[in-house]
Tab-separated table of C-alpha atoms and ligand atoms in Angstrom:
chain	number	residue	atom	x	y	z
A	295	UNK	CA	35.232	11.683	8.870
A	296	UNK	CA	32.298	8.766	9.469
A	297	UNK	CA	32.106	5.641	8.814
A	298	UNK	CA	28.952	3.915	7.802
A	299	UNK	CA	28.534	0.523	9.106
A	300	UNK	CA	28.430	-1.746	5.993
A	301	UNK	CA	26.501	-4.841	4.889
A	302	UNK	CA	27.035	-7.065	8.312
A	303	UNK	CA	27.721	-10.013	6.036
A	304	UNK	CA	30.676	-8.056	4.441
A	305	UNK	CA	29.236	-8.133	0.792
A	306	UNK	CA	30.511	-4.730	0.257
A	307	UNK	CA	34.097	-3.666	0.656
A	308	UNK	CA	33.571	-1.036	3.483
A	309	UNK	CA	35.847	1.656	1.582
A	310	UNK	CA	32.916	1.822	-0.913
A	311	UNK	CA	30.574	2.693	1.664
A	312	UNK	CA	32.668	5.453	3.261
A	313	UNK	CA	31.721	9.290	1.804
A	314	UNK	CA	34.735	10.907	-0.229
A	315	UNK	CA	36.711	13.103	1.999
A	316	UNK	CA	36.692	16.675	1.235
A	317	UNK	CA	39.963	18.684	2.857
A	318	UNK	CA	38.634	21.894	3.152
A	319	UNK	CA	36.152	24.366	1.338
A	320	UNK	CA	37.925	26.947	-0.864
A	321	UNK	CA	36.424	27.878	-4.169
A	322	UNK	CA	39.914	28.892	-5.421
A	323	UNK	CA	42.018	25.368	-5.657
A	324	UNK	CA	41.536	23.318	-8.352
A	325	UNK	CA	38.069	21.954	-9.259
A	326	UNK	CA	36.812	19.347	-6.596
A	327	UNK	CA	35.224	17.581	-9.298
A	328	UNK	CA	38.782	16.034	-10.413
A	329	UNK	CA	40.308	15.470	-7.255
A	330	UNK	CA	40.665	11.947	-6.121
A	331	UNK	CA	37.978	12.442	-3.562
A	332	UNK	CA	35.534	12.913	-5.842
A	333	UNK	CA	36.644	9.686	-7.928
A	334	UNK	CA	35.455	7.785	-4.858
A	335	UNK	CA	31.807	8.719	-5.227
A	336	UNK	CA	32.062	8.737	-9.288
A	337	UNK	CA	34.392	6.415	-11.013
A	338	UNK	CA	32.766	6.161	-14.134
A	339	UNK	CA	33.593	2.870	-15.945
A	340	UNK	CA	30.561	1.967	-18.170
A	341	UNK	CA	28.013	5.049	-19.468
A	342	UNK	CA	24.811	3.496	-20.951
A	343	UNK	CA	23.653	6.318	-23.358
A	344	UNK	CA	20.912	7.351	-26.012
A	345	UNK	CA	22.664	8.075	-29.310
A	346	UNK	CA	21.168	11.707	-29.166
A	347	UNK	CA	22.525	12.223	-25.419
A	348	UNK	CA	26.156	10.695	-26.543
A	349	UNK	CA	26.052	13.378	-29.891
A	350	UNK	CA	25.194	16.139	-27.619
A	351	UNK	CA	27.787	19.057	-26.966
A	352	UNK	CA	26.944	17.991	-23.063
A	353	UNK	CA	27.049	14.339	-23.551
A	354	UNK	CA	30.488	14.239	-25.873
A	355	UNK	CA	32.061	16.785	-22.597
A	356	UNK	CA	30.551	14.154	-20.222
A	357	UNK	CA	32.336	11.350	-22.391
A	358	UNK	CA	35.642	12.840	-22.430
A	359	UNK	CA	35.595	13.498	-18.818
A	360	UNK	CA	35.637	9.978	-18.515
A	361	UNK	CA	38.023	8.527	-20.951
A	362	UNK	CA	38.315	4.930	-19.017
A	363	UNK	CA	34.183	4.429	-19.495
A	364	UNK	CA	33.016	2.021	-22.045
A	365	UNK	CA	30.309	3.496	-24.080
A	366	UNK	CA	26.931	1.687	-24.484
A	367	UNK	CA	24.043	3.049	-26.586
A	368	UNK	CA	20.974	2.499	-24.948
A	369	UNK	CA	17.566	2.580	-26.866
A	370	UNK	CA	16.330	4.389	-24.065
A	371	UNK	CA	17.238	5.586	-20.281
A	372	UNK	CA	14.321	4.014	-18.830
A	373	UNK	CA	15.327	0.519	-20.259
A	374	UNK	CA	18.335	-1.014	-19.475
A	375	UNK	CA	18.550	-4.527	-18.811
A	376	UNK	CA	20.997	-5.317	-15.894
A	377	UNK	CA	19.948	-1.575	-14.044
A	378	UNK	CA	16.804	-0.925	-13.925
A	379	UNK	CA	14.307	-3.650	-12.428
A	380	UNK	CA	17.192	-6.190	-11.771
A	381	UNK	CA	16.744	-7.677	-8.210
A	382	UNK	CA	20.007	-9.205	-9.086
A	383	UNK	CA	21.870	-5.344	-9.060
A	384	UNK	CA	20.729	-4.924	-5.775
A	385	UNK	CA	23.704	-7.235	-4.367
A	386	UNK	CA	25.970	-4.526	-6.237
A	387	UNK	CA	24.098	-1.344	-5.814
A	388	UNK	CA	26.525	0.848	-4.604
A	389	UNK	CA	29.390	-0.601	-7.159
A	390	UNK	CA	26.783	0.069	-9.372
A	391	UNK	CA	25.987	3.836	-8.698
A	392	UNK	CA	29.709	4.576	-8.483
A	393	UNK	CA	30.649	3.168	-11.633
A	394	UNK	CA	27.772	3.692	-14.009
A	395	UNK	CA	26.407	6.779	-15.662
A	396	UNK	CA	23.555	6.862	-17.738
A	397	UNK	CA	22.596	9.844	-20.773
A	398	UNK	CA	19.362	10.548	-21.810
A	399	UNK	CA	17.510	13.440	-23.377
A	400	UNK	CA	14.620	14.864	-21.233
A	401	UNK	CA	11.330	14.452	-23.204
A	402	UNK	CA	8.825	15.967	-21.038
A	403	UNK	CA	9.495	19.423	-19.318
A	404	UNK	CA	6.243	19.559	-16.748
A	405	UNK	CA	6.268	22.045	-14.034
A	406	UNK	CA	4.381	20.983	-10.986
A	407	UNK	CA	2.797	22.747	-8.575
A	408	UNK	CA	4.047	21.293	-4.875
A	409	UNK	CA	3.752	23.950	-2.075
A	410	UNK	CA	5.538	22.188	0.372
A	411	UNK	CA	9.383	22.337	-0.297
A	412	UNK	CA	9.134	24.587	-3.305
A	413	UNK	CA	5.899	26.347	-4.936
A	414	UNK	CA	7.249	24.167	-8.599
A	415	UNK	CA	9.019	21.082	-8.736
A	416	UNK	CA	10.541	22.190	-12.044
A	417	UNK	CA	11.799	19.206	-14.452
A	418	UNK	CA	15.034	18.267	-13.143
A	419	UNK	CA	18.293	18.097	-14.774
A	420	UNK	CA	19.036	14.172	-14.226
A	421	UNK	CA	17.151	11.222	-12.005
A	422	UNK	CA	18.840	8.673	-9.817
A	423	UNK	CA	21.719	9.110	-7.533
A	424	UNK	CA	25.018	7.937	-6.484
A	425	UNK	CA	24.543	7.875	-3.068
A	426	UNK	CA	22.155	5.167	-1.410
A	427	UNK	CA	20.343	6.369	1.482
A	428	UNK	CA	18.482	3.082	2.638
A	429	UNK	CA	15.392	4.772	2.958
A	430	UNK	CA	15.388	7.030	-0.655
A	431	UNK	CA	12.407	6.793	-2.452
A	432	UNK	CA	14.377	7.580	-6.047
A	433	UNK	CA	15.336	3.629	-6.528
A	434	UNK	CA	11.134	2.894	-6.022
A	435	UNK	CA	10.322	4.874	-9.107
A	436	UNK	CA	13.537	3.342	-11.375
A	437	UNK	CA	14.758	-0.101	-10.416
A	438	UNK	CA	16.835	-0.810	-7.780
A	439	UNK	CA	20.338	-0.005	-8.364
A	440	UNK	CA	19.553	3.678	-9.803
A	441	UNK	CA	22.614	5.777	-11.065
A	442	UNK	CA	22.355	8.936	-12.618
A	443	UNK	CA	21.014	9.725	-15.351
A	444	UNK	CA	21.824	13.312	-16.640
A	445	UNK	CA	19.468	14.704	-19.023
A	446	UNK	CA	21.952	16.481	-21.607
A	447	UNK	CA	19.786	18.564	-22.831
A	448	UNK	CA	19.614	21.335	-19.720
A	449	UNK	CA	19.521	23.810	-22.045
A	450	UNK	CA	15.809	23.236	-22.627
A	451	UNK	CA	14.729	22.779	-19.518
A	452	UNK	CA	16.368	26.584	-18.574
A	453	UNK	CA	14.188	27.833	-21.443
A	454	UNK	CA	10.906	25.755	-20.324
A	455	UNK	CA	11.766	27.748	-16.914
A	456	UNK	CA	12.209	30.805	-18.420
A	457	UNK	CA	8.888	30.896	-19.949
A	458	UNK	CA	7.489	29.517	-16.802
A	459	UNK	CA	8.858	32.293	-14.425
A	460	UNK	CA	8.098	34.863	-17.182
A	461	UNK	CA	4.291	33.546	-17.097
A	462	UNK	CA	4.352	33.721	-13.183
A	463	UNK	CA	4.848	37.443	-12.798
A	464	UNK	CA	5.493	38.345	-9.593
A	465	UNK	CA	4.417	36.649	-6.131
A	466	UNK	CA	1.085	38.108	-5.685
A	467	UNK	CA	1.370	37.086	-1.590
A	468	UNK	CA	4.283	35.432	1.122
A	469	UNK	CA	4.168	31.897	1.532
A	470	UNK	CA	6.022	29.378	3.704
A	471	UNK	CA	7.914	28.635	0.509
A	472	UNK	CA	9.384	32.375	0.099
A	473	UNK	CA	7.885	36.024	1.199
A	474	UNK	CA	8.434	37.335	-2.342
A	475	UNK	CA	9.934	34.836	-5.046
A	476	UNK	CA	8.292	31.786	-6.634
A	477	UNK	CA	10.588	28.495	-5.345
A	478	UNK	CA	11.491	26.054	-8.051
A	479	UNK	CA	12.645	22.691	-6.805
A	480	UNK	CA	15.353	21.759	-9.372
A	481	UNK	CA	16.512	18.714	-7.820
A	482	UNK	CA	13.409	16.405	-6.959
A	483	UNK	CA	14.770	13.125	-7.997
A	484	UNK	CA	18.591	13.090	-7.330
A	485	UNK	CA	21.204	15.401	-5.773
A	486	UNK	CA	22.490	18.527	-7.627
A	487	UNK	CA	25.687	18.778	-5.535
A	488	UNK	CA	26.960	15.191	-6.507
A	489	UNK	CA	25.212	16.025	-10.248
A	490	UNK	CA	27.967	18.739	-10.435
A	491	UNK	CA	30.764	16.123	-10.370
A	492	UNK	CA	29.706	14.730	-13.605
A	493	UNK	CA	29.222	18.160	-15.928
A	494	UNK	CA	27.851	21.611	-15.389
A	495	UNK	CA	24.018	21.383	-15.498
A	496	UNK	CA	23.965	22.205	-11.503
A	497	UNK	CA	26.316	25.728	-12.364
A	498	UNK	CA	23.777	26.384	-15.506
A	499	UNK	CA	21.110	26.120	-13.502
A	500	UNK	CA	21.947	28.571	-10.821
A	501	UNK	CA	23.441	30.563	-13.520
A	502	UNK	CA	19.768	30.776	-15.225
A	503	UNK	CA	18.112	31.665	-11.479
A	504	UNK	CA	20.187	34.726	-11.015
A	505	UNK	CA	19.010	36.173	-14.015
A	506	UNK	CA	15.501	35.412	-12.942
A	507	UNK	CA	14.548	38.353	-10.210
A	508	UNK	CA	10.837	36.768	-8.855
A	509	UNK	CA	11.969	33.298	-8.692
A	510	UNK	CA	14.558	31.058	-6.937
A	511	UNK	CA	16.386	27.473	-7.308
A	512	UNK	CA	16.296	24.946	-4.447
A	513	UNK	CA	17.340	21.485	-3.754
A	514	UNK	CA	18.061	19.529	-1.155
A	515	UNK	CA	21.608	17.910	-0.708
A	516	UNK	CA	23.367	15.615	1.260
A	517	UNK	CA	26.986	15.771	-0.142
A	518	UNK	CA	28.997	18.708	0.260
A	519	UNK	CA	30.872	19.852	-3.420
A	520	UNK	CA	33.541	22.890	-2.544
A	521	UNK	CA	33.099	23.468	-6.260
A	522	UNK	CA	29.617	24.968	-6.051
A	523	UNK	CA	31.155	27.990	-3.831
A	524	UNK	CA	32.186	29.315	-7.522
A	525	UNK	CA	28.758	29.253	-8.681
A	526	UNK	CA	28.059	32.973	-7.842
A	527	UNK	CA	24.170	32.503	-7.153
A	528	UNK	CA	23.905	35.547	-5.800
A	529	UNK	CA	20.709	34.648	-3.172
A	530	UNK	CA	18.718	33.172	-6.101
A	531	UNK	CA	19.324	29.783	-4.958
A	532	UNK	CA	18.807	27.947	-1.749
A	533	UNK	CA	20.473	25.064	-0.642
A	534	UNK	CA	18.697	22.733	1.869
A	535	UNK	CA	21.081	20.814	4.010
A	536	UNK	CA	19.291	17.819	4.828
A	537	UNK	CA	20.301	16.478	8.525
A	538	UNK	CA	19.351	13.902	10.598
A	539	UNK	CA	21.127	12.719	13.687
A	540	UNK	CA	24.885	11.427	13.207
A	541	UNK	CA	23.430	7.880	14.600
A	542	UNK	CA	20.644	7.621	12.268
A	543	UNK	CA	23.110	8.857	9.366
A	544	UNK	CA	25.840	6.164	9.936
A	545	UNK	CA	23.412	3.783	9.963
A	546	UNK	CA	21.151	5.066	6.789
A	547	UNK	CA	22.556	7.541	4.484
A	548	UNK	CA	24.885	5.792	2.816
A	549	UNK	CA	27.909	7.377	0.969
A	550	UNK	CA	26.693	11.162	1.722
A	551	UNK	CA	29.357	13.418	3.474
A	552	UNK	CA	29.202	13.113	7.250
A	553	UNK	CA	26.401	15.696	8.957
A	554	UNK	CA	29.153	17.158	10.717
A	555	UNK	CA	30.586	18.549	7.561
A	556	UNK	CA	27.226	19.618	5.976
A	557	UNK	CA	27.082	21.606	9.104
A	558	UNK	CA	30.179	22.971	8.783
A	559	UNK	CA	29.764	24.117	5.324
A	560	UNK	CA	26.680	25.998	5.550
A	561	UNK	CA	28.486	29.363	6.553
A	562	UNK	CA	30.901	29.122	3.506
A	563	UNK	CA	27.616	28.196	1.212
A	564	UNK	CA	25.995	31.494	2.861
A	565	UNK	CA	28.969	33.500	2.402
A	566	UNK	CA	29.189	32.553	-1.426
A	567	UNK	CA	25.811	33.799	-1.923
A	568	UNK	CA	23.780	31.179	-1.231
A	569	UNK	CA	20.366	31.066	0.762
A	570	UNK	CA	21.049	27.955	3.122
A	571	UNK	CA	18.019	26.187	4.853
A	572	UNK	CA	17.758	22.934	6.556
A	573	UNK	CA	16.036	20.032	5.468
A	574	UNK	CA	15.398	17.945	8.808
A	575	UNK	CA	14.499	14.510	7.312
A	576	UNK	CA	13.308	12.027	7.267
A	577	UNK	CA	12.465	11.843	10.947
A	578	UNK	CA	12.894	8.297	11.777
A	579	UNK	CA	11.205	7.115	14.925
A	580	UNK	CA	13.066	4.388	17.035
A	581	UNK	CA	14.085	4.101	20.607
A	582	UNK	CA	16.011	7.364	21.845
A	583	UNK	CA	15.317	9.581	18.787
A	584	UNK	CA	14.288	12.391	20.825
A	585	UNK	CA	17.466	12.633	22.926
A	586	UNK	CA	19.504	12.545	19.026
A	587	UNK	CA	17.301	15.240	17.556
A	588	UNK	CA	17.456	17.407	20.575
A	589	UNK	CA	21.295	16.769	20.472
A	590	UNK	CA	21.526	17.489	16.570
A	591	UNK	CA	19.550	20.896	17.656
A	592	UNK	CA	22.094	21.788	20.233
A	593	UNK	CA	25.000	21.213	18.082
A	594	UNK	CA	23.368	23.620	15.148
A	595	UNK	CA	22.713	25.852	17.752
A	596	UNK	CA	26.727	25.679	19.017
A	597	UNK	CA	28.237	25.942	15.959
A	598	UNK	CA	26.339	27.329	13.388
A	599	UNK	CA	27.265	31.096	12.558
A	600	UNK	CA	24.607	33.890	13.731
A	601	UNK	CA	24.528	34.958	9.842
A	602	UNK	CA	23.261	31.416	9.004
A	603	UNK	CA	20.782	31.733	12.023
A	604	UNK	CA	19.400	34.835	10.961
A	605	UNK	CA	18.257	33.347	7.795
A	606	UNK	CA	17.827	29.933	8.198
A	607	UNK	CA	14.208	27.989	8.169
A	608	UNK	CA	13.701	24.624	7.889
A	609	UNK	CA	11.247	21.461	6.658
A	610	UNK	CA	10.346	18.786	8.513
A	611	UNK	CA	9.519	15.406	7.036
A	612	UNK	CA	8.556	12.180	8.734
A	613	UNK	CA	9.958	9.482	7.492
A	614	UNK	CA	7.943	7.199	4.877
A	615	UNK	CA	8.866	3.863	3.299
A	616	UNK	CA	7.705	0.911	1.137
A	617	UNK	CA	7.269	-2.763	1.147
A	618	UNK	CA	9.060	-3.282	-2.129
A	619	UNK	CA	11.960	-1.250	-0.936
A	620	UNK	CA	11.884	-2.823	2.424
A	621	UNK	CA	12.480	-6.240	0.793
A	622	UNK	CA	15.023	-4.608	-1.528
A	623	UNK	CA	17.048	-3.147	1.737
A	624	UNK	CA	17.040	-6.585	3.498
A	625	UNK	CA	18.830	-8.163	0.591
A	626	UNK	CA	21.554	-5.257	1.266
A	627	UNK	CA	21.267	-3.940	4.529
A	628	UNK	CA	19.093	-5.027	7.103
A	629	UNK	CA	20.344	-3.511	9.978
A	630	UNK	CA	18.655	-0.543	8.506
A	631	UNK	CA	15.321	-2.158	8.009
A	632	UNK	CA	15.587	-2.668	11.954
A	633	UNK	CA	14.395	0.833	12.296
A	634	UNK	CA	12.822	1.946	8.633
A	635	UNK	CA	10.064	-1.080	9.024
A	636	UNK	CA	8.113	-0.585	12.412
A	637	UNK	CA	4.642	-2.326	11.099
A	638	UNK	CA	3.640	-1.477	15.020
A	639	UNK	CA	3.763	2.122	14.559
A	640	UNK	CA	2.890	2.466	10.610
A	641	UNK	CA	0.068	2.304	8.660
A	642	UNK	CA	-0.274	1.974	4.648
A	643	UNK	CA	-1.078	4.962	2.310
A	644	UNK	CA	-1.817	5.216	-1.474
A	645	UNK	CA	0.208	7.802	-3.023
A	646	UNK	CA	-0.365	10.445	-5.312
A	647	UNK	CA	1.224	8.106	-7.965
A	648	UNK	CA	-0.415	5.224	-6.755
A	649	UNK	CA	2.091	3.347	-4.728
A	650	UNK	CA	1.503	1.847	-1.484
A	651	UNK	CA	3.807	3.531	0.918
A	652	UNK	CA	3.945	3.158	4.634
A	653	UNK	CA	4.020	6.210	7.078
A	654	UNK	CA	3.769	6.489	10.516
A	655	UNK	CA	0.445	6.371	11.863
A	656	UNK	CA	-1.381	9.690	12.207
A	657	UNK	CA	-1.938	9.750	15.621
A	658	UNK	CA	1.527	8.923	16.092
A	659	UNK	CA	2.618	10.969	13.381
A	660	UNK	CA	1.044	14.164	14.553
A	661	UNK	CA	2.346	13.826	18.132
A	662	UNK	CA	5.898	12.918	16.654
A	663	UNK	CA	5.549	16.327	14.578
A	664	UNK	CA	4.320	18.029	17.851
A	665	UNK	CA	7.435	16.486	19.940
A	666	UNK	CA	10.298	17.586	17.091
A	667	UNK	CA	8.760	21.310	17.195
A	668	UNK	CA	9.042	21.316	20.857
A	669	UNK	CA	12.599	20.404	20.112
A	670	UNK	CA	13.151	22.904	17.846
A	671	UNK	CA	11.336	25.793	19.923
A	672	UNK	CA	14.109	24.303	23.214
A	673	UNK	CA	17.146	24.221	21.376
A	674	UNK	CA	16.967	26.201	18.091
A	675	UNK	CA	14.533	28.948	18.712
A	676	UNK	CA	16.162	30.772	15.655
A	677	UNK	CA	15.006	27.761	13.432
A	678	UNK	CA	11.631	28.736	11.799
A	679	UNK	CA	9.992	25.744	10.677
A	680	UNK	CA	8.801	26.483	7.281
A	681	UNK	CA	6.406	23.250	7.126
A	682	UNK	CA	6.591	19.994	8.874
A	683	UNK	CA	4.526	16.676	8.130
B	214	LIG	S1	21.186	11.441	-1.197
B	214	LIG	FE1	18.842	11.945	-1.837
B	214	LIG	S2	18.849	11.248	-3.811
B	214	LIG	FE2	20.597	10.216	-3.490
B	214	LIG	S3	20.151	8.195	-2.126
B	214	LIG	FE3	19.862	9.547	-0.754
B	214	LIG	S4	17.809	10.284	-0.368
B	214	LIG	FE4	18.142	9.258	-2.334
């Protein structure tokens, strides 16, 4: 098991930063969701619930799954004092993510065009995450602790997607997202593999896409959840395993499954009926980054089964960062900021949503993307790059 370094000042007990151990991947054994390993990721003690969400069938099911949790009624999943926008929570970030769950009802069902990770961004079944990657953009949008918010009306999301898929008809021409299917990203603001520890929303979406021959679900993940092997996706869901060199991951990917575990899960997921792609992100430019990525690519070449390589593709995304997140991280994980916050290499960019992010300066960024493409061509030539930016 990989050990993530904790705060140098020891504010979190080390065991809070360790990923749960998955003993072995098998869909035959009892549900991973109910295992002690899963409880280390999610040990819910407090559920903040909108009344309508708590009263729904899905909400009641979730509340029954966590009998030790105190249920607190909240008027809106967006405004929870002490959880969102509370800088004081940064010091308890990981604990809040482990012990708190929010239940809400999704009110908007916009399907947004994308064209990079997927053709469309679906209205997701959740928002927030129990993991704590230092570079994650999700907390930039929803306060600091940002535990998982589950939307209990997955049925309405599926309804909306069904109508959208029907309205598109067949995909008229291949593109980098997929040669035939319209690809819908169902996990833009969280991690569907961890959501599957809470309830069946991920299973429901996988089942829905199984029925839609012109479409495919897709989500990136950093967590190996063996329960997903039993979902029977029949090729209509693409898992994008997020990878970065182990030494970066140890520093930055707090609470995720170790990179080696993600890589060794690829064959099992393919066999279980998923399409398996790789999300090589974020690429962090730091001394030694090229050697580290070459090492990761060589490892992929050495250990992946031929069947995985034959269908694999990758997206490459360079790190973006944000001053607000930088300041929050300084309060709980300053070592991460030594590699993430590099003003001499970075420039400010105003994002689509209006926030001021930083990214690598355009010349340096283009050179790094080119270098990574060269490394892929040299060490993992079977790996098609869907896009890199
Ligand atoms: S797994 Fe994804 S959503 Fe969760 S903290 Fe990491 S980057 Fe954010």
